[in-house]
Coordinates of C-alpha atoms and ligand atoms in Angstrom, one line a residue:
Chain A
M15 CA -12.2 -41.2 -26.0
N16 CA -14.0 -38.8 -28.1
E17 CA -11.0 -37.0 -29.4
K18 CA -11.4 -34.6 -32.3
V19 CA -9.0 -32.9 -34.7
M20 CA -9.2 -29.6 -36.7
L21 CA -7.5 -30.1 -40.1
I22 CA -6.4 -27.0 -41.9
D23 CA -5.6 -27.7 -45.5
V24 CA -3.5 -24.7 -46.3
S25 CA -3.7 -25.6 -50.1
K26 CA -7.4 -24.9 -50.2
C27 CA -7.2 -21.6 -48.3
T28 CA -8.1 -18.6 -50.3
A29 CA -7.3 -16.1 -47.5
C30 CA -10.9 -14.7 -47.4
R31 CA -10.4 -14.4 -43.5
G32 CA -13.9 -15.5 -42.9
C33 CA -12.6 -17.6 -40.1
Q34 CA -11.0 -14.6 -38.3
V35 CA -14.3 -12.8 -38.5
A36 CA -16.3 -16.0 -37.4
C37 CA -13.9 -16.4 -34.3
K38 CA -14.4 -12.8 -33.2
Q39 CA -18.2 -13.2 -33.7
W40 CA -18.6 -16.4 -31.7
N41 CA -16.3 -15.4 -28.9
R42 CA -17.6 -11.8 -28.9
L43 CA -14.0 -10.4 -29.4
P44 CA -13.8 -6.6 -30.2
A45 CA -12.3 -5.3 -33.5
E46 CA -9.0 -3.7 -33.1
K47 CA -7.2 -0.7 -34.3
T48 CA -4.5 -1.9 -36.7
Q49 CA -2.0 -0.3 -39.1
Q50 CA -1.1 -0.7 -42.7
R51 CA 2.1 -2.4 -43.1
G52 CA 2.1 -3.1 -46.8
T53 CA 0.7 -6.7 -46.4
H54 CA -2.6 -8.2 -46.2
Q55 CA -1.9 -9.8 -42.8
N56 CA -4.1 -8.0 -40.5
P57 CA -3.7 -7.5 -37.5
P58 CA 0.1 -8.1 -37.8
D59 CA 0.0 -10.8 -35.0
L60 CA -2.2 -12.7 -32.7
T61 CA -3.4 -10.5 -29.8
P62 CA -5.6 -11.0 -26.7
A63 CA -8.6 -10.3 -28.9
T64 CA -7.5 -12.1 -32.0
W65 CA -7.1 -15.7 -31.4
N66 CA -7.1 -16.7 -35.0
L67 CA -4.9 -15.0 -37.7
V68 CA -4.3 -15.8 -41.3
R69 CA -0.8 -15.2 -41.9
F70 CA 0.6 -14.2 -45.4
T71 CA 4.1 -15.1 -46.5
E72 CA 5.3 -13.5 -49.8
I73 CA 7.7 -15.7 -51.8
P74 CA 9.4 -13.6 -54.6
L75 CA 9.5 -15.8 -57.7
R76 CA 12.7 -15.9 -59.9
E77 CA 10.6 -15.1 -63.0
G78 CA 9.3 -11.9 -61.2
G79 CA 6.1 -11.4 -59.2
V80 CA 5.4 -13.2 -55.9
R81 CA 3.7 -16.3 -54.5
W82 CA 1.4 -16.2 -51.5
L83 CA 1.4 -18.7 -48.7
F84 CA -1.5 -18.5 -46.3
R85 CA -1.7 -20.0 -42.9
K86 CA -4.5 -19.8 -40.4
D87 CA -2.7 -19.6 -37.0
N88 CA -4.3 -20.5 -33.7
C89 CA -3.7 -22.6 -30.6
M90 CA -2.5 -26.3 -31.7
H91 CA -4.3 -27.8 -28.7
C92 CA -1.4 -30.1 -27.8
E93 CA -2.0 -33.5 -26.2
D94 CA 1.1 -32.8 -24.0
A95 CA 0.5 -29.1 -23.5
A96 CA 3.4 -27.1 -22.2
C97 CA 1.1 -24.3 -21.0
Q98 CA -0.9 -26.6 -18.9
R99 CA 2.3 -28.2 -17.2
A100 CA 3.4 -24.7 -16.4
C101 CA 0.2 -23.0 -15.1
P102 CA 0.4 -22.6 -11.3
V103 CA -3.5 -22.4 -10.7
P104 CA -5.3 -25.7 -10.6
G105 CA -8.0 -26.1 -13.2
C106 CA -7.1 -22.8 -14.9
I107 CA -5.9 -24.5 -18.0
F108 CA -7.9 -27.7 -18.5
K109 CA -8.5 -30.2 -21.3
T110 CA -11.8 -31.4 -22.7
A111 CA -12.7 -34.8 -23.8
E112 CA -12.4 -33.7 -27.3
G113 CA -8.7 -32.6 -26.7
A114 CA -9.3 -28.8 -26.6
V115 CA -6.8 -27.0 -24.2
V116 CA -8.8 -24.2 -22.6
I117 CA -7.9 -21.2 -20.3
D118 CA -10.6 -20.5 -17.6
T119 CA -10.1 -16.8 -17.7
E120 CA -11.9 -16.4 -14.3
K121 CA -9.0 -18.4 -12.7
C122 CA -6.0 -17.0 -14.6
I123 CA -3.7 -14.7 -12.6
G124 CA -1.7 -13.4 -15.5
C125 CA 1.6 -14.9 -14.4
E126 CA 2.5 -15.5 -18.1
Y127 CA 4.1 -18.9 -17.5
C128 CA 2.1 -20.3 -20.3
V129 CA 3.1 -17.4 -22.7
N130 CA 6.7 -18.1 -22.1
V131 CA 6.6 -22.0 -22.5
C132 CA 4.2 -22.5 -25.4
P133 CA 6.3 -24.0 -28.3
F134 CA 3.9 -22.3 -30.8
E135 CA 4.0 -18.7 -29.2
I136 CA 0.2 -18.7 -28.9
P137 CA -1.1 -17.3 -25.6
R138 CA -1.4 -13.4 -25.5
F139 CA -1.3 -11.4 -22.3
D140 CA -3.7 -8.4 -22.0
S141 CA -2.1 -5.8 -19.8
A142 CA -5.5 -4.1 -19.3
T143 CA -7.2 -7.3 -17.7
K144 CA -4.0 -8.8 -16.5
K145 CA -5.1 -12.1 -18.0
V146 CA -4.1 -14.5 -20.9
Y147 CA -6.2 -15.4 -23.8
K148 CA -6.1 -17.8 -26.7
C149 CA -8.3 -19.9 -29.0
T150 CA -10.5 -22.4 -27.2
L151 CA -11.1 -24.8 -30.1
C152 CA -14.6 -23.5 -29.5
W153 CA -14.9 -26.0 -26.6
D154 CA -18.4 -24.4 -25.8
R155 CA -19.6 -25.6 -29.3
I156 CA -17.8 -28.8 -29.9
G157 CA -19.0 -30.1 -26.4
N158 CA -22.6 -29.9 -27.8
G159 CA -21.8 -31.7 -31.1
Q160 CA -21.4 -28.5 -33.2
I161 CA -18.0 -27.7 -35.1
P162 CA -15.9 -24.7 -34.3
A163 CA -17.1 -21.4 -35.7
C164 CA -14.1 -21.0 -38.0
A165 CA -14.5 -24.4 -39.4
K166 CA -18.3 -23.9 -39.9
T167 CA -17.7 -20.6 -41.9
C168 CA -14.8 -21.8 -44.1
G169 CA -16.1 -21.7 -47.7
P170 CA -13.5 -23.4 -49.7
G171 CA -13.4 -26.3 -47.1
A172 CA -9.8 -25.5 -45.9
V173 CA -10.8 -25.8 -42.3
T174 CA -12.6 -29.1 -41.4
F175 CA -13.3 -30.7 -38.1
G176 CA -13.9 -34.4 -37.0
P177 CA -12.9 -37.5 -35.2
K178 CA -9.1 -37.7 -34.7
E179 CA -8.4 -40.9 -36.6
K180 CA -10.4 -40.0 -39.6
M181 CA -8.8 -36.6 -39.8
I182 CA -5.3 -37.8 -39.6
A183 CA -6.1 -40.3 -42.4
Q184 CA -7.6 -37.6 -44.5
A185 CA -4.6 -35.4 -43.9
Y186 CA -2.1 -38.1 -45.1
A187 CA -4.3 -38.8 -48.1
R188 CA -4.4 -35.2 -49.0
A189 CA -0.6 -34.7 -48.7
K190 CA -0.1 -37.6 -50.9
A191 CA -2.3 -36.3 -53.5
L192 CA -0.7 -32.9 -53.4
G193 CA 2.8 -34.6 -53.8
G194 CA 6.1 -32.6 -54.1
D195 CA 7.0 -31.0 -50.7
A196 CA 3.6 -31.5 -49.2
T197 CA 3.6 -32.8 -45.6
V198 CA 1.3 -33.3 -42.7
Y199 CA 2.0 -31.3 -39.6
G200 CA 0.7 -32.0 -36.0
D201 CA 0.4 -35.7 -35.2
K202 CA 4.2 -36.4 -34.8
F203 CA 5.0 -34.0 -31.8
V204 CA 3.8 -33.0 -28.4
K205 CA 2.1 -36.4 -28.4
G206 CA -0.2 -35.1 -31.1
T207 CA -2.0 -31.8 -31.7
H208 CA -5.7 -31.4 -32.0
V209 CA -5.2 -28.9 -34.8
M210 CA -3.2 -30.2 -37.9
Y211 CA -2.1 -28.8 -41.1
V212 CA -1.6 -30.1 -44.6
L213 CA 1.2 -28.0 -46.0
P214 CA 2.0 -28.0 -49.7
E215 CA 5.4 -26.4 -48.9
K216 CA 8.2 -27.2 -46.5
V217 CA 7.5 -26.2 -42.9
R218 CA 10.2 -23.5 -42.8
M219 CA 8.4 -21.6 -45.7
Y220 CA 5.6 -20.5 -43.3
E221 CA 5.8 -17.6 -41.1
K222 CA 6.1 -18.4 -37.3
L223 CA 5.6 -22.1 -37.8
T224 CA 7.9 -24.0 -35.4
I225 CA 10.0 -26.7 -36.9
N226 CA 10.0 -29.8 -34.8
P227 CA 8.1 -28.3 -31.8
S228 CA 8.5 -29.9 -28.3
V229 CA 7.7 -29.1 -24.7
P230 CA 10.8 -27.1 -23.8
V231 CA 13.5 -28.8 -21.9
S232 CA 13.3 -26.1 -19.3
V233 CA 9.8 -27.1 -18.4
Y234 CA 10.9 -30.7 -17.6
L235 CA 13.9 -29.4 -15.5
W236 CA 11.6 -27.0 -13.7
K237 CA 8.4 -29.0 -13.2
D238 CA 9.6 -32.6 -13.2
F239 CA 13.1 -32.4 -11.7
L240 CA 13.7 -29.3 -9.4
K241 CA 10.1 -29.1 -8.2
P242 CA 10.2 -32.6 -6.6
V243 CA 14.0 -32.1 -5.6
S244 CA 13.0 -29.0 -3.6
V245 CA 10.8 -31.2 -1.4
L246 CA 13.6 -33.7 -1.3
A247 CA 16.1 -31.2 -0.3
I248 CA 14.1 -29.7 2.6
G249 CA 13.1 -33.2 3.6
A250 CA 16.8 -34.5 3.7
A251 CA 17.8 -31.5 5.8
L252 CA 15.0 -32.0 8.2
V253 CA 15.9 -35.6 8.6
G254 CA 19.6 -34.8 8.7
T255 CA 19.3 -32.4 11.4
F256 CA 17.1 -34.7 13.4
F257 CA 19.7 -37.5 13.3
H258 CA 22.3 -35.1 14.1
Y259 CA 20.5 -34.0 17.2
I260 CA 19.9 -37.6 18.5
I261 CA 23.2 -39.1 17.4
K262 CA 25.9 -36.4 17.7
G263 CA 24.0 -34.2 20.0
P264 CA 23.9 -30.4 20.4
K265 CA 26.9 -28.3 21.1
R266 CA 26.8 -27.1 24.7
P267 CA 28.7 -24.1 26.0
E268 CA 29.5 -25.7 29.2
E269 CA 31.4 -28.6 27.6
G270 CA 35.4 -28.0 27.1
G271 CA 36.9 -26.9 23.9
E272 CA 38.0 -23.4 24.9
Chain B
M1 CA 16.8 -3.6 27.7
A2 CA 19.1 -3.0 30.5
K3 CA 22.3 -5.0 30.5
P4 CA 21.8 -8.1 32.5
K5 CA 24.4 -9.3 34.9
N6 CA 27.0 -11.8 33.5
L7 CA 25.6 -11.6 30.0
I8 CA 27.2 -9.9 27.0
L9 CA 25.6 -8.3 24.0
S10 CA 26.0 -10.5 20.9
S11 CA 24.1 -8.5 18.3
T12 CA 22.8 -5.0 18.0
V13 CA 19.1 -3.9 17.6
F14 CA 19.8 -3.2 14.0
E15 CA 21.2 -6.8 13.4
R16 CA 18.1 -8.4 15.2
V17 CA 15.4 -6.4 13.4
V18 CA 17.1 -7.0 10.0
H19 CA 17.3 -10.8 10.9
W20 CA 13.6 -11.0 11.7
V21 CA 12.5 -9.1 8.5
L22 CA 14.8 -11.3 6.5
A23 CA 13.5 -14.5 8.1
G24 CA 9.9 -13.5 8.1
S25 CA 9.9 -12.4 4.5
C26 CA 11.9 -15.5 3.5
L27 CA 9.3 -17.8 5.2
F28 CA 6.4 -16.0 3.5
L29 CA 8.1 -16.3 0.2
F30 CA 8.5 -20.1 0.8
L31 CA 5.0 -20.7 1.7
T32 CA 3.4 -18.6 -1.1
G33 CA 6.0 -19.9 -3.6
F34 CA 5.1 -23.5 -2.7
G35 CA 1.5 -22.6 -3.0
L36 CA 2.2 -21.6 -6.6
M37 CA 4.5 -24.5 -7.3
F38 CA 2.5 -27.3 -6.0
H39 CA -1.2 -27.7 -7.0
S40 CA -1.6 -29.9 -3.9
L41 CA -0.8 -26.8 -1.8
S42 CA -3.1 -24.4 -3.6
F43 CA -5.3 -24.4 -0.6
M44 CA -3.0 -21.7 0.6
A45 CA -4.5 -19.2 -1.8
N46 CA -7.7 -19.4 0.3
F47 CA -5.9 -17.5 3.0
F48 CA -5.9 -14.5 0.8
P49 CA -8.9 -12.5 -0.2
G50 CA -8.6 -12.6 -4.1
G51 CA -7.0 -16.0 -4.1
H52 CA -4.1 -17.0 -6.2
Y53 CA -3.8 -13.5 -7.8
I54 CA -3.3 -11.7 -4.6
M55 CA -1.1 -14.5 -3.2
K56 CA 1.2 -14.0 -6.3
L57 CA 1.2 -10.3 -6.0
L58 CA 2.1 -10.6 -2.3
H59 CA 4.9 -13.1 -3.2
N60 CA 6.2 -10.5 -5.6
I61 CA 6.0 -7.5 -3.1
V62 CA 7.4 -9.5 -0.2
G63 CA 10.2 -10.5 -2.7
I64 CA 11.1 -6.8 -2.8
I65 CA 11.1 -6.5 0.8
F66 CA 13.3 -9.5 1.2
G67 CA 15.6 -8.0 -1.4
I68 CA 16.0 -4.8 0.4
A69 CA 16.2 -6.4 3.8
F70 CA 19.3 -8.4 2.5
L71 CA 21.0 -5.0 1.5
F72 CA 20.7 -4.2 5.2
A73 CA 22.1 -7.6 6.1
L74 CA 25.0 -6.9 4.0
I75 CA 25.7 -3.7 5.9
A76 CA 25.3 -5.5 9.1
W77 CA 27.2 -8.7 8.5
G78 CA 29.1 -8.3 5.2
K79 CA 32.4 -7.1 6.9
D80 CA 32.4 -10.1 9.2
T81 CA 31.4 -12.8 6.7
L82 CA 32.6 -12.2 3.2
Y83 CA 36.2 -13.5 3.7
F84 CA 38.0 -16.6 4.9
D85 CA 41.1 -16.6 7.1
E86 CA 43.7 -19.3 8.0
D87 CA 41.5 -20.5 11.0
D88 CA 38.4 -20.9 8.7
K89 CA 40.3 -23.3 6.4
K90 CA 41.3 -25.3 9.4
W91 CA 37.7 -25.1 10.6
F92 CA 36.4 -26.6 7.4
R93 CA 39.1 -29.5 7.8
V94 CA 37.3 -30.7 11.0
M95 CA 33.8 -29.4 9.8
G96 CA 33.8 -27.3 13.0
G97 CA 33.5 -30.3 15.2
Y98 CA 29.9 -30.8 14.1
L99 CA 30.2 -34.1 12.4
W100 CA 32.8 -36.2 14.5
E101 CA 34.6 -35.6 17.7
V102 CA 37.3 -33.1 17.4
E103 CA 40.0 -32.4 20.1
K104 CA 40.0 -28.6 19.5
V105 CA 37.9 -26.8 17.0
P106 CA 39.8 -23.9 15.4
E107 CA 38.8 -20.6 16.9
A108 CA 36.1 -18.4 15.3
G109 CA 35.6 -14.6 15.3
K110 CA 31.9 -13.3 15.3
F111 CA 31.1 -15.9 12.7
N112 CA 32.6 -19.3 12.1
A113 CA 33.6 -20.6 8.6
G114 CA 30.3 -22.4 8.2
Q115 CA 28.2 -19.4 8.9
K116 CA 30.5 -17.3 6.5
M117 CA 29.8 -19.9 3.8
F118 CA 26.2 -19.8 4.5
F119 CA 26.1 -16.0 4.1
M120 CA 28.0 -16.3 0.9
V121 CA 25.6 -18.8 -0.5
L122 CA 22.7 -16.5 0.6
F123 CA 24.4 -13.6 -1.2
L124 CA 24.6 -15.5 -4.4
F125 CA 21.1 -16.8 -4.3
W126 CA 19.7 -13.4 -3.2
F127 CA 21.1 -12.2 -6.4
I128 CA 19.7 -15.0 -8.4
M129 CA 16.2 -14.9 -6.8
M130 CA 16.0 -11.2 -7.3
G131 CA 17.3 -11.2 -10.8
T132 CA 15.0 -14.1 -11.9
G133 CA 12.0 -13.0 -9.8
I134 CA 11.8 -9.5 -11.1
F135 CA 11.8 -10.7 -14.7
M136 CA 9.4 -13.5 -14.1
W137 CA 7.1 -10.8 -12.7
F138 CA 7.8 -8.3 -15.5
P139 CA 8.6 -10.7 -18.4
I140 CA 10.6 -8.1 -20.6
F141 CA 12.9 -10.9 -22.2
P142 CA 12.1 -13.2 -25.0
A143 CA 10.2 -16.3 -24.0
E144 CA 13.3 -18.4 -24.9
I145 CA 15.0 -16.7 -22.0
T146 CA 12.3 -16.2 -19.6
R147 CA 11.5 -19.9 -19.4
W148 CA 15.0 -20.4 -18.0
L149 CA 14.4 -17.9 -15.3
Y150 CA 11.8 -20.2 -13.9
V151 CA 14.3 -23.0 -13.7
L152 CA 16.8 -20.8 -11.9
H153 CA 14.2 -19.6 -9.5
A154 CA 13.3 -23.2 -8.8
L155 CA 17.0 -24.0 -8.2
G156 CA 17.2 -21.3 -5.7
V157 CA 14.2 -22.9 -3.8
V158 CA 16.1 -26.2 -3.7
V159 CA 19.4 -24.7 -2.4
L160 CA 17.8 -22.1 -0.1
G161 CA 15.3 -24.7 1.2
G162 CA 18.1 -27.2 2.3
F163 CA 20.3 -24.4 3.7
L164 CA 17.6 -22.6 5.7
V165 CA 16.5 -25.8 7.5
I166 CA 20.1 -26.4 8.6
H167 CA 20.5 -22.7 9.6
F168 CA 17.4 -22.9 11.7
Y169 CA 18.5 -26.2 13.4
L170 CA 22.0 -24.7 14.3
G171 CA 20.6 -21.4 15.5
T172 CA 18.1 -23.3 17.9
Y173 CA 18.3 -26.9 19.1
G174 CA 21.7 -27.8 17.6
N175 CA 23.5 -24.9 19.6
P176 CA 21.7 -24.3 22.9
G177 CA 22.0 -20.6 23.9
T178 CA 22.4 -19.3 20.3
F179 CA 18.8 -18.4 19.7
Q180 CA 19.2 -15.3 21.9
V181 CA 21.5 -13.7 19.4
M182 CA 18.3 -13.2 17.3
G183 CA 16.1 -12.7 20.5
H184 CA 17.0 -10.3 23.2
G185 CA 20.6 -10.2 22.0
Y186 CA 22.3 -11.3 25.3
V187 CA 24.4 -14.4 25.5
T188 CA 26.5 -16.0 28.3
K189 CA 30.2 -15.8 28.6
G190 CA 30.5 -19.5 28.3
W191 CA 28.6 -19.4 25.0
A192 CA 30.8 -16.7 23.6
K193 CA 33.9 -18.5 24.6
K194 CA 32.7 -21.6 23.0
H195 CA 31.5 -20.0 19.7
R196 CA 33.2 -16.7 19.3
P197 CA 36.5 -17.0 21.2
K198 CA 38.3 -14.4 18.9
W199 CA 35.5 -12.0 18.9
L200 CA 35.2 -12.3 22.8
R201 CA 38.8 -11.3 23.2
D202 CA 38.3 -8.4 20.9
V203 CA 35.2 -7.2 22.8
E204 CA 36.9 -7.6 26.2
A205 CA 39.9 -5.6 24.9
G206 CA 37.6 -3.0 23.7
R207 CA 38.7 -3.4 20.1
R208 CA 35.0 -3.8 19.0
S209 CA 31.7 -3.2 20.8
V210 CA 29.6 -5.9 19.3
Ligands
LIG316 C1 14.1 -16.7 -0.3 C2 13.6 -16.2 -1.2 C3 12.5 -16.8 -2.3 C4 11.9 -18.0 -2.2 C5 12.2 -19.1 -1.2 C6 10.9 -18.1 -3.3 C7 10.2 -19.1 -3.6 C8 9.3 -19.2 -4.7 C9 8.7 -20.4 -5.2 C10 8.8 -21.8 -4.5 C11 8.0 -20.0 -6.4 C12 7.1 -20.9 -7.2 C13 8.0 -21.3 -8.3 C14 7.4 -22.2 -9.3 O1 6.3 -22.1 -9.5 O2 8.1 -22.9 -9.8 C15 8.3 -18.7 -6.6 C16 7.8 -18.0 -7.7 C17 8.1 -16.7 -7.9 N1 8.9 -15.9 -7.2 FE1 9.9 -16.3 -5.6 N2 11.0 -16.8 -4.0 C18 11.9 -16.1 -3.3 C19 12.3 -14.8 -3.7 C20 11.8 -14.1 -4.6 C21 12.0 -12.7 -4.8 C22 13.1 -11.9 -4.2 C23 11.3 -12.3 -6.0 C24 11.3 -11.0 -6.6 C25 10.3 -10.2 -6.6 C26 10.4 -13.5 -6.3 C27 9.5 -13.5 -7.4 C28 8.8 -14.6 -7.8 C29 8.0 -14.7 -8.9 C30 7.8 -13.4 -9.9 C31 7.5 -15.9 -9.0 C32 6.6 -16.5 -10.0 C33 5.2 -16.7 -9.6 C34 4.7 -15.4 -9.4 O3 4.6 -14.6 -10.3 O4 4.3 -15.2 -8.2 N3 10.7 -14.5 -5.5 N4 9.1 -18.2 -5.6
LIG317 S1 -0.2 -24.5 -28.7 FE1 0.6 -23.5 -26.8 S2 -1.2 -22.7 -26.0 FE2 -1.9 -24.2 -27.3 S3 -2.1 -26.1 -26.2 FE3 0.0 -26.2 -27.1 S4 1.3 -25.2 -25.5 FE4 -0.9 -24.6 -24.9
LIG318 S1 -1.1 -16.6 -17.3 FE1 -3.0 -17.6 -16.5 S2 -3.3 -19.4 -17.9 FE2 -1.3 -18.6 -18.2 S3 -0.1 -19.9 -16.7 FE3 -0.5 -18.0 -15.6 S4 -2.4 -18.5 -14.6 FE4 -2.3 -20.0 -16.1
LIG319 S1 -11.7 -22.9 -32.9 FE1 -13.0 -21.3 -32.2 S2 -11.6 -20.1 -30.9 FE2 -10.4 -21.2 -32.1 S3 -9.8 -20.1 -33.9 FE3 -11.7 -21.3 -34.4 S4 -13.4 -20.0 -33.9 FE4 -11.6 -19.1 -32.8

């Protein structure tokens, strides 16, 4: 395997949003009209044309003033990807050797299954094109030995990219060096993600960061239980009626039983 | 069609047309739905110009047709199906004579207890399939809710799938003569005596027409 991981060291992020711009540039995504909401987070949320967003969380300090927490938010590229389990079109959501989970927009039918099962609320539906969009981990760059556009542009070195094992080791070393509440986020759920964080604060401090994410139970019930059971039910009914016919036989009007 | 000699009308034109629209739309929903649920059946999308996208859209539109057709089915059959009487309880005790030899099967009206139950289950799952289907198509609820609609919709496939196979068998091979209730509408007196004794008495006494 040639698995890669993007490591986002939140403690080094200066919120310059260079990665947001680089993502738009590489993927030829248009700028969007936005609104002033009294925060630097802009646009307010991920959109079909914003696959990468630096989120700003303000924490009021007891001694007055605020502390900023920044988090670059984009698809986590789950090893066990709920979106891929749910997608009804074969090959529409696929995984590359590096571990990128990519939507083939050509094949997407806009059913929004992926939108509603993603544990990280990542994919975004575009009502104009009737398709869904999200970060591709720059699969069209990393397949050629380059690193993702956002990682390439990151000045302070908050976004890095490399072989999976190496990045995981680096993440733990960095969290240890930071001390306090610092944690590593990503390798312990959904069989490991190909985007990981080093977080100086507890997970719950960051906007929209899922605590203990997992593939939703409903996806297992739907795809791994009811789906095969539907074939079983129809098969059992066919077999049952067949044996009814040859053992008990049909009910003929001409036989008694007024 | 002119009334054939010695046969009696078992269903009106309205009932037969509603039945075919219901059956046709339901079969279409099953086929296209399975084409969406099983990647191994995705070749079904090749039958539609525009592939999966059109197959899904047609599934949704035919879903609406199915939904409306069932409203007419309620008008046609609701009054004869949405209740159980004493005979029906006795009918269930011997399972209508379908599973073991029974001396005398309790008498049925236009529909026997099993058919009534089938219609009630269909009513319930019509509601579930419409309710879930529409909000899968237009997901206006939060993701945490919408993802459970998928589960309910699939549960409907399991239940309806099993029931419809049995329904088909009992309407054809399992009960010779019955298919014409859905066909040209005329059945023999012997058939009516066997399957609808109470209804036959009502028709012959002029208490109901069909
Ligand atoms: C007898 C009735 C029906 C059957 C047997 C049926 C069957 C199915 C099946 C097998 C699937 C695939 C589910 C999956 O991928 O897990 C599906 C999906 C779906 N069904 Fe139905 N269905 C029925 C009625 C309806 C109705 C009445 C509607 C309402 C409009 C509807 C709307 C949908 C939608 C929106 C989907 C999701 C995929 C898509 O967007 O096409 N269905 N159905
Ligand atoms: S984060 Fe969501 S969209 Fe990305 S791979 Fe995981 S499930 Fe799919
Ligand atoms: S919206 Fe597109 S990518 Fe998402 S599950 Fe549906 S077909 Fe697949
Ligand atoms: S990996 Fe590529 S697509 Fe994903 S956020 Fe970075 S630049 Fe955008």
